[in-house]
Short mmCIF file of C-alpha atoms in Angstrom, two decimals:
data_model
loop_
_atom_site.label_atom_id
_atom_site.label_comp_id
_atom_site.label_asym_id
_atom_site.label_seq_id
_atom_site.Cartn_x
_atom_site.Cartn_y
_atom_site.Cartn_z
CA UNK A 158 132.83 146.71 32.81
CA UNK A 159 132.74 147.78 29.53
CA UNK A 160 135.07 150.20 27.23
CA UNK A 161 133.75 153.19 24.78
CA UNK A 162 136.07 155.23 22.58
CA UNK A 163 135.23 158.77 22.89
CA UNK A 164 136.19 160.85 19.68
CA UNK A 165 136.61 164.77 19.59
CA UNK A 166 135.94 166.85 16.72
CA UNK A 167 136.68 170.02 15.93
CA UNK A 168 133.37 171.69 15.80
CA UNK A 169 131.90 169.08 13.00
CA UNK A 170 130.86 165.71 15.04
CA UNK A 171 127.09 166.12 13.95
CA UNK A 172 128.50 166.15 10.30
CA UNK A 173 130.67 163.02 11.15
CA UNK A 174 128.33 160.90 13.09
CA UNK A 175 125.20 161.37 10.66
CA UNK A 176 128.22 160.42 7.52
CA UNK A 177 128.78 157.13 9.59
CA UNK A 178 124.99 156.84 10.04
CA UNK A 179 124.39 156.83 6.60
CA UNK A 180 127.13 155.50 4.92
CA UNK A 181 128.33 152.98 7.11
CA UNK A 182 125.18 151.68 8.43
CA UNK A 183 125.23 153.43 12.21
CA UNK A 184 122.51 154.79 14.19
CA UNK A 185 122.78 158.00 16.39
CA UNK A 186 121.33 156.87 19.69
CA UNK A 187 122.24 160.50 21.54
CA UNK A 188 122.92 163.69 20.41
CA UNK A 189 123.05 166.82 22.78
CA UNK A 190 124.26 170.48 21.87
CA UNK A 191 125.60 173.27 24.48
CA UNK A 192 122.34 174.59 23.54
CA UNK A 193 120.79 171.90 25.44
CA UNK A 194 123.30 171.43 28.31
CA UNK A 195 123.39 172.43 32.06
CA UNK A 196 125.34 176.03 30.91
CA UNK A 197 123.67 176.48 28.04
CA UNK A 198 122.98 180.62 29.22
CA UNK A 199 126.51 180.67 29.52
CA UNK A 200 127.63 179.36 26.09
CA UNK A 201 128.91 181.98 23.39
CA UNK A 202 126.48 181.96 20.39
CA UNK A 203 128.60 180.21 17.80
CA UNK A 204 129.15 177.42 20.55
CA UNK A 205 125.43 176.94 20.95
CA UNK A 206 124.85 174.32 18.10
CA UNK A 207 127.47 172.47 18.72
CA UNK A 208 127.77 168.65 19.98
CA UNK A 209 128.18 168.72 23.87
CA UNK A 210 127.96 164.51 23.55
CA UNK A 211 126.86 162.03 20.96
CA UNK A 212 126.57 158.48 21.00
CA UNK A 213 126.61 155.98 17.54
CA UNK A 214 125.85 152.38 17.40
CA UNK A 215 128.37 151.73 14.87
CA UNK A 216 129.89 147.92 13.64
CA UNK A 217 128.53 146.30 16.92
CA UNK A 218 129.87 148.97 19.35
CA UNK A 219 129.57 151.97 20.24
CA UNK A 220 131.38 155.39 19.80
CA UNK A 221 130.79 158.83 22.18
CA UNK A 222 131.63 161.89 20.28
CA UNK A 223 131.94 165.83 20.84
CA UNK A 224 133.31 168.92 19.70
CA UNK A 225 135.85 170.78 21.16
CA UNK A 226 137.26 174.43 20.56
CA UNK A 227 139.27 174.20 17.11
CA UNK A 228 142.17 175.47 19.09
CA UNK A 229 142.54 172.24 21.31
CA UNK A 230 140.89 169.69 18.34
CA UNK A 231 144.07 168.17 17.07
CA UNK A 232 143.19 164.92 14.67
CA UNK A 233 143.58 161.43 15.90
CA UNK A 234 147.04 160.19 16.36
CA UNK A 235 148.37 156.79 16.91
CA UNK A 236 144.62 155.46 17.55
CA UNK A 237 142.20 153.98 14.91
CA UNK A 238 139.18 152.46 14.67
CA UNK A 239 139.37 149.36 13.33
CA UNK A 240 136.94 147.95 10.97
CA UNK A 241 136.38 144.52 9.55
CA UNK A 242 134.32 144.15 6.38
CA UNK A 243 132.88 141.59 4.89
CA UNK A 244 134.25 141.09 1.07
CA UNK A 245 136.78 143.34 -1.35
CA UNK A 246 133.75 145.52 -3.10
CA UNK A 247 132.70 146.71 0.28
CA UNK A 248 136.50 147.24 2.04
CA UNK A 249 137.00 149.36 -1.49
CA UNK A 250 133.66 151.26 -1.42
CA UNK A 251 133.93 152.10 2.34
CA UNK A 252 137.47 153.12 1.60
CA UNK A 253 136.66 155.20 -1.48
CA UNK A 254 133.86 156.57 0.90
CA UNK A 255 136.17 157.27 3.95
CA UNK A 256 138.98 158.97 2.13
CA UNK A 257 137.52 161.60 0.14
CA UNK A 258 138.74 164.52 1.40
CA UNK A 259 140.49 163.09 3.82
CA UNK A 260 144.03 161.54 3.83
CA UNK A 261 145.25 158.14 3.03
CA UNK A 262 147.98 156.99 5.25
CA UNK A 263 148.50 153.44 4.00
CA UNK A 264 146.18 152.67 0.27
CA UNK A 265 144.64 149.97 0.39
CA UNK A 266 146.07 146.49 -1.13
CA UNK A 267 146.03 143.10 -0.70
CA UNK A 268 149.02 141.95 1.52
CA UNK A 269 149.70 138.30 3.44
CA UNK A 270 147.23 139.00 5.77
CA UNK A 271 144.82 140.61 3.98
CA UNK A 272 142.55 140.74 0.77
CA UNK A 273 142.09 144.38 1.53
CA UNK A 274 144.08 146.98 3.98
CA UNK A 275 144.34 150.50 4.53
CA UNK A 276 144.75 152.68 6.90
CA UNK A 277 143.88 156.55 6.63
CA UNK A 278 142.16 159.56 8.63
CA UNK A 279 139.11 160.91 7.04
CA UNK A 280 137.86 164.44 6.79
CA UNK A 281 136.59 164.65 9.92
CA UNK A 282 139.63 163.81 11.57
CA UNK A 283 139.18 160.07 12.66
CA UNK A 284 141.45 157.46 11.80
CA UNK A 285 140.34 154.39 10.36
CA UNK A 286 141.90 151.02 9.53
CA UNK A 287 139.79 149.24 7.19
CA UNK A 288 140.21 145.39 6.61
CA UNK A 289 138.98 142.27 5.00
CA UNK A 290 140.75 139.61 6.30
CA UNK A 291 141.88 136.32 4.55
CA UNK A 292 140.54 132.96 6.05
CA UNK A 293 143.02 131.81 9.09
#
C-alpha cells in the first residue's frame, strides 16, 4: 500500500508543478491535458490545455495534481504539505520563494521546536509548512 496526496488547482497546476520543479528541486514524471485525454473531442476549447493529471517527484514523494473548473477550485484548507529542510538559509529562501504572492499564515521564526517555522499557502493555492528542525 502506499499513500499520494492529490492537489487541485484552479486551472494553473502546469504553472505550479514546473515552480516546484525548478525551485524546489522536483521532477515532473507525468503530465496529461484534456487535450490528450479519453474526451478530449468533447472538451470546451479553453479546457483543452489544461492538466487532466500530473505527477511530481518532489522531497522523496510524490504529489498527483490537476485542474479543476475555477468554480469548484477552492484553496487548500486544513491540509499542508510538510517540508523539512536542511539548514536556516534554505528554510528562509524556500520561504521567501513560496510566499511571494501568496499568503503567509504563520512567518517564519525560530520557536522551541524549531530553528525555522512557517506555515503559509502560496500562489497557487497549496499550503505549505516549512521547517528546520532543532536536534532531538
Amino acid at each position: 500500500m502506499q499513500l499520494f496526496t492529490y492537489l487541485n488547482y484552479g486551472g494553473n497546476c502546469r504553472q505550479a508543478f514546473e515552480f516546484y520543479a525548478e525551485h524546489l528541486g522536483g521532477n515532473i514524471t507525468m503530465l496529461s491535458t484534456h487535450a490528450e485525454g479519453p474526451g478530449a473531442a468533447g472538451a470546451p476549447p479553453e479546457w483543452r490545455d489544461k492538466v487532466l493529471h500530473a505527477r511530481i517527484e518532489l522531497g522523496g514523494t510524490t504529489v498527483f495534481g490537476a485542474d479543476v473548473p475555477p468554480d469548484r477550485f477552492q484553496p487548500m484548507r486544513s491540509a499542508y504539505l510538510s517540508l523539512l529542510l536542511d539548514s536556516i538559509e534554505e528554510a528562509e529562501r524556500v520561504y521567501a520563494l513560496l510566499s511571494e504572492g501568496g499568503q503567509i499564515l504563520m512567518a517564519m521564526e525560530e520557536n522551541f521546536f524549531a530553528h525555522r517555522f512557517a506555515m503559509l499557502r502560496d500562489r497557487f493555492g497549496t499550503s505549505w509548512m516549512l521547517l528546520h528542525e532543532r536536534s532531538r
